[in-house]
PDB file of C-alpha atoms in Angstrom:
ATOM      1  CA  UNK M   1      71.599  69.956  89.122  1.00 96.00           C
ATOM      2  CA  UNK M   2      73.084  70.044  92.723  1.00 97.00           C
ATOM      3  CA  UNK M   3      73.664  74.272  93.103  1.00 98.00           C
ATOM      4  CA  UNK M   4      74.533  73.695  96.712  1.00 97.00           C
ATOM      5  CA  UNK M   5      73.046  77.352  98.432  1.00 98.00           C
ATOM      6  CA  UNK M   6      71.417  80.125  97.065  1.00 98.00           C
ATOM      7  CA  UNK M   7      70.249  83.383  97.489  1.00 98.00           C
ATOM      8  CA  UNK M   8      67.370  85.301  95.155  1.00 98.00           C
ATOM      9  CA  UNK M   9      66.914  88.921  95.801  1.00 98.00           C
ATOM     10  CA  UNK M  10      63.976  90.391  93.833  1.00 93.00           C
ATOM     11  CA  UNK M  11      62.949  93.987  93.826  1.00 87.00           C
ATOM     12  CA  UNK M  12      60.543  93.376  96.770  1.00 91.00           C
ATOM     13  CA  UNK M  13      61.296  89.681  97.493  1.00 96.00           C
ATOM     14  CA  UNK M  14      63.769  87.532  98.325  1.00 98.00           C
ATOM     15  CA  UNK M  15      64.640  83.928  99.355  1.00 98.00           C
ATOM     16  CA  UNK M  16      67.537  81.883 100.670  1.00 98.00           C
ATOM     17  CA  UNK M  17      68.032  77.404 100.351  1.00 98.00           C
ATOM     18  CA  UNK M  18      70.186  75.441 102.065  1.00 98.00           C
ATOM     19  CA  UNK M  19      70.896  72.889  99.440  1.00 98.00           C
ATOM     20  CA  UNK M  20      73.788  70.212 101.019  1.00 96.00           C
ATOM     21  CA  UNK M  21      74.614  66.528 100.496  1.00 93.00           C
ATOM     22  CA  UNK M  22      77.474  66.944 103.490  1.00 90.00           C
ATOM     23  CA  UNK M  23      74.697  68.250 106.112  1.00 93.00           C
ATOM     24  CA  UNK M  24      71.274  67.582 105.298  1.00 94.00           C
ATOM     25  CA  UNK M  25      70.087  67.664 108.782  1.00 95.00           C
ATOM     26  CA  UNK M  26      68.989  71.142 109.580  1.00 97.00           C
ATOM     27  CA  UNK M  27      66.474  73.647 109.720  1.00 98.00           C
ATOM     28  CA  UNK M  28      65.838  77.545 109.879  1.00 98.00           C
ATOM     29  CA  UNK M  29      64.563  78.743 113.205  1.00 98.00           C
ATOM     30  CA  UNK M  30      63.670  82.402 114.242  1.00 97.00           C
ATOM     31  CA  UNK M  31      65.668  84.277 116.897  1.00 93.00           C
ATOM     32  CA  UNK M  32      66.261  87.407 118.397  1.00 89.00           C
ATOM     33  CA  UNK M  33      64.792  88.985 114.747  1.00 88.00           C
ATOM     34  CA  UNK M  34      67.146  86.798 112.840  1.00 96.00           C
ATOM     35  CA  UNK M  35      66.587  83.832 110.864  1.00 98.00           C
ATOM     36  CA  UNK M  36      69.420  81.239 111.861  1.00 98.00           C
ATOM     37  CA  UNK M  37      70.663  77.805 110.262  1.00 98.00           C
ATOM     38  CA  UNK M  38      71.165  75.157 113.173  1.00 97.00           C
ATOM     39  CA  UNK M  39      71.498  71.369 113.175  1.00 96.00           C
ATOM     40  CA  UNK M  40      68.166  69.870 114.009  1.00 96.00           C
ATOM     41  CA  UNK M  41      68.283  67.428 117.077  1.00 94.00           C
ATOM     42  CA  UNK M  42      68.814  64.318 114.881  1.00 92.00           C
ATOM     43  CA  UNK M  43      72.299  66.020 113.346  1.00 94.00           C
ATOM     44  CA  UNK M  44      75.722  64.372 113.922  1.00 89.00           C
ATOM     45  CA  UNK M  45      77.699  66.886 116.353  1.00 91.00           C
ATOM     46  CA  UNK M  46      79.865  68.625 114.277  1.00 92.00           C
ATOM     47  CA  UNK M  47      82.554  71.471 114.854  1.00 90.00           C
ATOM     48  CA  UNK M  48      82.461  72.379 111.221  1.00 91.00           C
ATOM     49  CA  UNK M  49      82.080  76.502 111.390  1.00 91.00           C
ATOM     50  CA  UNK M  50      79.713  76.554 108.379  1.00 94.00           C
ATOM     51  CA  UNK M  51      77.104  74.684 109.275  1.00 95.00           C
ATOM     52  CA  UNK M  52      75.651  77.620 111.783  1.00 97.00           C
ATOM     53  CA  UNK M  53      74.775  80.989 110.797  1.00 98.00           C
ATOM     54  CA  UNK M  54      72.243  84.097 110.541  1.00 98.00           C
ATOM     55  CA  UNK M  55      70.485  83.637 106.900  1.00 98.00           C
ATOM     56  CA  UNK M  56      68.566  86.787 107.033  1.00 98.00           C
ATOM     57  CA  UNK M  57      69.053  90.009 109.656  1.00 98.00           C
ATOM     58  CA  UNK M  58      67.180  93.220 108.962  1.00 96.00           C
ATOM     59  CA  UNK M  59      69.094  96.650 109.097  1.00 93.00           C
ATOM     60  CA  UNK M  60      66.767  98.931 110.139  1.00 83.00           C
ATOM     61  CA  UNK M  61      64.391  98.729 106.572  1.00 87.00           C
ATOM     62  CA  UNK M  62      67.446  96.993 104.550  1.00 94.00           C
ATOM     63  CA  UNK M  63      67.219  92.871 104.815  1.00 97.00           C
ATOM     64  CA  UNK M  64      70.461  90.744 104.392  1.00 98.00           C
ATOM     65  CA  UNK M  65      70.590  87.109 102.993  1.00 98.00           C
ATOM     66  CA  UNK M  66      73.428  85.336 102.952  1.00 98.00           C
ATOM     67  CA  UNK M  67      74.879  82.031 103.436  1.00 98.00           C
ATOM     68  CA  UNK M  68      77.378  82.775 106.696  1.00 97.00           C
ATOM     69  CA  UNK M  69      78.618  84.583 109.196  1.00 97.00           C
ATOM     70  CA  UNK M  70      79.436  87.104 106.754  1.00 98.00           C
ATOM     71  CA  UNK M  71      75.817  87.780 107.191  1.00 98.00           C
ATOM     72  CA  UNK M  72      76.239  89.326 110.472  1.00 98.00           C
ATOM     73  CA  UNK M  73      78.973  92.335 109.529  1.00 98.00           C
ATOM     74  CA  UNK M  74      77.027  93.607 106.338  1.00 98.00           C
ATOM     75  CA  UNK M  75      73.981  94.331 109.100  1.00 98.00           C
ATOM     76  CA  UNK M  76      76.729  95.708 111.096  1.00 98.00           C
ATOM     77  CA  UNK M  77      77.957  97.815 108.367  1.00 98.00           C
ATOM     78  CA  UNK M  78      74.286  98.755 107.429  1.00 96.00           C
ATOM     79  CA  UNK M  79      72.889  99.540 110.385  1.00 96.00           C
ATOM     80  CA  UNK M  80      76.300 102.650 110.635  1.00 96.00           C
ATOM     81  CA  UNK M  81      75.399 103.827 107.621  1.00 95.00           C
ATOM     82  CA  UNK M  82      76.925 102.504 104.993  1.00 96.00           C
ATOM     83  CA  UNK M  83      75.433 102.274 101.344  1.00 95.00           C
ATOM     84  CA  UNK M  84      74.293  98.714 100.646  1.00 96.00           C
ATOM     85  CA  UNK M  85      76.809  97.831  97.662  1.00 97.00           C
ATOM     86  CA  UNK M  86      79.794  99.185 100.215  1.00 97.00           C
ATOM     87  CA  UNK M  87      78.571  96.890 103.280  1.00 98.00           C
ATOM     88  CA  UNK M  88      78.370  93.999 100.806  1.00 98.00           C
ATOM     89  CA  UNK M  89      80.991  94.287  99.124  1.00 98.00           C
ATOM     90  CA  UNK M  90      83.853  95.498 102.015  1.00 98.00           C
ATOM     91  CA  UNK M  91      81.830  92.405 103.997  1.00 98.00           C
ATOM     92  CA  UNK M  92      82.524  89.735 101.519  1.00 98.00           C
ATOM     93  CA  UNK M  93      86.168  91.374 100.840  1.00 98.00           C
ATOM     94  CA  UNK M  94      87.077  90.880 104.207  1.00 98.00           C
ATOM     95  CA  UNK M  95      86.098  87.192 104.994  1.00 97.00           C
ATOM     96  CA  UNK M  96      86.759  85.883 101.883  1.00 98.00           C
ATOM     97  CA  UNK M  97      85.268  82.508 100.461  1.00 98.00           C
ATOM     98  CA  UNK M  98      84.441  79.648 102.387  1.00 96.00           C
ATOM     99  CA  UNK M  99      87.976  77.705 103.161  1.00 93.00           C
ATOM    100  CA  UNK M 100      86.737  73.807 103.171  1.00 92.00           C
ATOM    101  CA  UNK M 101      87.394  71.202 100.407  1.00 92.00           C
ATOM    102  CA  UNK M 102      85.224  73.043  97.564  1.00 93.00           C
ATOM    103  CA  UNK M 103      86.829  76.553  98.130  1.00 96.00           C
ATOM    104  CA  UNK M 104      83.183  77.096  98.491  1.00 97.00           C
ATOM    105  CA  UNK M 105      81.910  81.152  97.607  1.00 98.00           C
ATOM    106  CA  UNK M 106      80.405  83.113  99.905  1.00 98.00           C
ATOM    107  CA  UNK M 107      76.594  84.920  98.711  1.00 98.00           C
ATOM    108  CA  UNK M 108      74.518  87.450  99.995  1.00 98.00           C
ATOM    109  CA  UNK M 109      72.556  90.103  99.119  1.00 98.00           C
ATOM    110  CA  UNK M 110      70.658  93.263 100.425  1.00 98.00           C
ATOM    111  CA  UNK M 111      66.699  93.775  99.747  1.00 97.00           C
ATOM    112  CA  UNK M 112      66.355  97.553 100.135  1.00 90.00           C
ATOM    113  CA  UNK M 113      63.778  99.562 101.051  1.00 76.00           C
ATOM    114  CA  UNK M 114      61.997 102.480  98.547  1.00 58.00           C
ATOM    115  CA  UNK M 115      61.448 100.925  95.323  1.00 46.00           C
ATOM    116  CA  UNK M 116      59.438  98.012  94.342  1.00 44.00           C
ATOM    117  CA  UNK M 117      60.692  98.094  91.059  1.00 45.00           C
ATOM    118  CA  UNK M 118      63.564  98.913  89.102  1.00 42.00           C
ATOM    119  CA  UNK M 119      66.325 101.454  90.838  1.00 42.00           C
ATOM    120  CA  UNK M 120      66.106 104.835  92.587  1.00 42.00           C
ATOM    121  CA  UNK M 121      62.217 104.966  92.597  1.00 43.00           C
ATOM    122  CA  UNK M 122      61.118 108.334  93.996  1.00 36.00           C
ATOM    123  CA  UNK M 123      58.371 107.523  97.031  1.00 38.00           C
ATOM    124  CA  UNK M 124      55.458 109.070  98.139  1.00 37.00           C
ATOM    125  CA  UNK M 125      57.411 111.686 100.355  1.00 37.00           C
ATOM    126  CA  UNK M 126      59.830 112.196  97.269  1.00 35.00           C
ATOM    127  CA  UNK M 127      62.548 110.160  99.152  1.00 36.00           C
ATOM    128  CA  UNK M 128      64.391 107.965  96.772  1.00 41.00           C
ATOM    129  CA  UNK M 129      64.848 104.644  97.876  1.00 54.00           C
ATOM    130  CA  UNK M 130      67.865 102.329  98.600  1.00 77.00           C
ATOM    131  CA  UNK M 131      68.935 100.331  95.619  1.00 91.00           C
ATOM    132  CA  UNK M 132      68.934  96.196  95.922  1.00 96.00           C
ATOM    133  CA  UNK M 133      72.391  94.329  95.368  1.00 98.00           C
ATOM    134  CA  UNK M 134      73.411  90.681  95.152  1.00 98.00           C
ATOM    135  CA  UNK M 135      76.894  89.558  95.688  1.00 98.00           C
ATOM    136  CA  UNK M 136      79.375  86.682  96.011  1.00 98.00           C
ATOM    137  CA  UNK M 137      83.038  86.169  96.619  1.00 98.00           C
ATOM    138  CA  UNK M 138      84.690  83.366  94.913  1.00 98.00           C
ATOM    139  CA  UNK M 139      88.313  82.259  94.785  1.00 97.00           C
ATOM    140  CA  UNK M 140      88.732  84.195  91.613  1.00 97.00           C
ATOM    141  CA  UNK M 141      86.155  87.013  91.817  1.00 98.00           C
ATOM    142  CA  UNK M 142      84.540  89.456  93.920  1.00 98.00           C
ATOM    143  CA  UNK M 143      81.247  90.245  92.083  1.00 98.00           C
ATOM    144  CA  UNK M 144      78.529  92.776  92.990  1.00 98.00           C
ATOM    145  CA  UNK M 145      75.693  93.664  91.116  1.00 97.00           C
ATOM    146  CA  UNK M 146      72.523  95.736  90.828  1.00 97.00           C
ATOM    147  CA  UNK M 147      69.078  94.209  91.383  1.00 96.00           C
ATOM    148  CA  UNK M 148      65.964  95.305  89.309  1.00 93.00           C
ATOM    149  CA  UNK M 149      64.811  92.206  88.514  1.00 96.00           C
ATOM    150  CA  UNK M 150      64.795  88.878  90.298  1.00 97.00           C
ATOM    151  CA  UNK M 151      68.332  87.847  90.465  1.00 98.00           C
ATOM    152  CA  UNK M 152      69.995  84.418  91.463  1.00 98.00           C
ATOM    153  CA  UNK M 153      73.591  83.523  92.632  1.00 98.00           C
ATOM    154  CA  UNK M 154      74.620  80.249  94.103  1.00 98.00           C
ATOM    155  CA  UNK M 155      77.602  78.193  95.617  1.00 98.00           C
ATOM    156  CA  UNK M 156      77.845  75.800  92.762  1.00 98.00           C
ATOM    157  CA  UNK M 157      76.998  75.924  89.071  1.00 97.00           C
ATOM    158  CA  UNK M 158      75.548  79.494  89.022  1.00 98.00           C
ATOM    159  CA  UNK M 159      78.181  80.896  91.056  1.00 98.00           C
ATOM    160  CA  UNK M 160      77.539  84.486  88.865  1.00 98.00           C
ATOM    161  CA  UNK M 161      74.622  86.707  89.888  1.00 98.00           C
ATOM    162  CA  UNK M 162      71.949  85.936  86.764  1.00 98.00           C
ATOM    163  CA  UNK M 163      68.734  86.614  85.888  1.00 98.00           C
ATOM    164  CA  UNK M 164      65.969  84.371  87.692  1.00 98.00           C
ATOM    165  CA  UNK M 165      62.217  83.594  86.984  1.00 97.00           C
ATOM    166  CA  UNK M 166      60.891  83.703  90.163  1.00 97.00           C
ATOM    167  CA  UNK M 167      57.498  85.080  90.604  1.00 93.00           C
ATOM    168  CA  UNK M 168      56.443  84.530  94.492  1.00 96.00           C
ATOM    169  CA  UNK M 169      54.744  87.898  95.737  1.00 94.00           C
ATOM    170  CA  UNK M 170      54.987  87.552  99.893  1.00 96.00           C
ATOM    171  CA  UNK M 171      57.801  86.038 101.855  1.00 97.00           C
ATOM    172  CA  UNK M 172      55.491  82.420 102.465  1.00 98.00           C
ATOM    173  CA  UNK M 173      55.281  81.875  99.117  1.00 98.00           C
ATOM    174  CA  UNK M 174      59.657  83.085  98.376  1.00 98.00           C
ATOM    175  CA  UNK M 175      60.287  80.344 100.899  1.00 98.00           C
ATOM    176  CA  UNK M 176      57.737  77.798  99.647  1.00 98.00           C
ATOM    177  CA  UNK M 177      58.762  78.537  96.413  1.00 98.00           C
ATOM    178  CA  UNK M 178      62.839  78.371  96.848  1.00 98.00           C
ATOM    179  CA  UNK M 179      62.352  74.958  98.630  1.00 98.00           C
ATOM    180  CA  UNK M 180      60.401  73.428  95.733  1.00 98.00           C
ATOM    181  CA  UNK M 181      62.785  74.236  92.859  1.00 98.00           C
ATOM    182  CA  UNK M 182      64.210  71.962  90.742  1.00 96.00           C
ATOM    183  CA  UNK M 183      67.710  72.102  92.443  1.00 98.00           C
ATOM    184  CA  UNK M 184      68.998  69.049  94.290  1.00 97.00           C
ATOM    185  CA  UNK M 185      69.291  68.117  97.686  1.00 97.00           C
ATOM    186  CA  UNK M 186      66.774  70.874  99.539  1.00 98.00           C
ATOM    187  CA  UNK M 187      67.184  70.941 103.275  1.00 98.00           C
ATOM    188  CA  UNK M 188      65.431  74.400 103.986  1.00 98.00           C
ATOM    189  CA  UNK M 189      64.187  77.989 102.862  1.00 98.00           C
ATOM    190  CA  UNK M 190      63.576  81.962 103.888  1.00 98.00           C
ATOM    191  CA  UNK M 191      61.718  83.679 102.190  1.00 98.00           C
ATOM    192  CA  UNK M 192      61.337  88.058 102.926  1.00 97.00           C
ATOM    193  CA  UNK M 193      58.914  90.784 101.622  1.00 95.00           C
ATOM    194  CA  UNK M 194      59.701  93.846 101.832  1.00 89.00           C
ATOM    195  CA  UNK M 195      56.712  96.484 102.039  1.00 82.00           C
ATOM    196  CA  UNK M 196      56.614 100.262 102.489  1.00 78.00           C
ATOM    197  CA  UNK M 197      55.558  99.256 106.063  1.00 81.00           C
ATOM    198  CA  UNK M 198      58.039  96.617 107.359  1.00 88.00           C
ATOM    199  CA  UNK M 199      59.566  93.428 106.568  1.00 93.00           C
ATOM    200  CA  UNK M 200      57.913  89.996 106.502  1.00 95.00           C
ATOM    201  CA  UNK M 201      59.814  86.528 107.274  1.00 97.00           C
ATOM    202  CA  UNK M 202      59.211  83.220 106.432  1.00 98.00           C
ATOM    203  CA  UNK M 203      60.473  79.594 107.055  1.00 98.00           C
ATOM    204  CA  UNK M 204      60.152  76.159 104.936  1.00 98.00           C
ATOM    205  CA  UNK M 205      61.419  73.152 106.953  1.00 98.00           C
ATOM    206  CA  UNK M 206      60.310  70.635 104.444  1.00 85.00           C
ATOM    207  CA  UNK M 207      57.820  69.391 107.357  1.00 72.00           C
TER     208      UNK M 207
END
């Protein structure tokens, strides 16, 4: 099943695959505390605006996935204050769905800090922490949802937020573990772990 690109955000964990038959050649480097899609040297220049973008940003102890350049004004949003389900949702609102041949949807989602499980788990210091969300904007839908359990939304075929069996434990093995499933046409993974101290990134390049 071709899915085209996902995101999985988990109560601690999360990954993001670029999946593509149109652009197979690129890769997922590290910059400036991002993790950024770029054409790897063999790529066919291109002035496509989709094929470049920030996959993950942190916001302070928040993490956003996504699979554009919406990626970069839900940090924005974030990092001014703005509860996680409002910067997602106002951020996928705003640019809308991908406007190429598929009417492709746009996905993200925000890996929160405070609790590892389930929603509004009271830390150590009796803060309560942030809440997870997943999210995607389609031509006919805006959807944003809760996260307590590890949650899955893609391009194609499983364009809703669903349930997800997805058991990796540290951001290696979310990236190792996104690049390997049984979804066609893998080009590259993230994977993030969150932990009460900071957040942990990851890259698969298939090499």
């Amino acid at each position: 099943m071709y899915v085209g690109r996902f995101v999985i955000i988990g109560p601690s964990v999360a990954a993001y695959r670029v999946s593509s038959r149109s652009f197979p050649n690129r890769k997922i480097i590290e910059r400036d505390g991002a993790l950024t899609v770029v054409p790897t040297e063999e790529a066919a220049e291109t002035d496509n605006p989709y094929v470049s973008y920030n996959c993950v940003r942190t916001a302070d102890d928040q993490v956003v996935v996504g699979n554009g350049s919406h990626v970069d004004p839900i940090t924005e949003k974030l990092e001014l204050g703005y509860p996680a389900r409002d910067a997602l949702a106002e951020s996928l609102l705003a640019l809308d769905y991908e406007k190429d041949d598929y009417d492709t949807p746009r996905i993200a989602g925000v890996l929160a800090s405070g609790a590892s499980e389930g929603s509004s788990e009271r830390s150590s210091d009796g803060v309560v922490g942030e809440e997870s969300y997943i999210g995607t904007v389609r031509k006919d839908a805006l959807l944003v949802e809760q996260v307590d359990e590890p949650t899955l939304v893609a391009t194609y075929e499983k364009d809703s937020p669903e349930s997800f069996a997805f058991d990796a434990d540290d951001a290696p093995a979310a990236a190792a573990a996104a690049l390997d499933l049984d979804f066609e046409h893998a080009v590259c993974a993230a994977g993030v772990e969150r932990t009460d101290e900071d957040v942990r990134l990851a890259i698969e390049n298939g090499e």
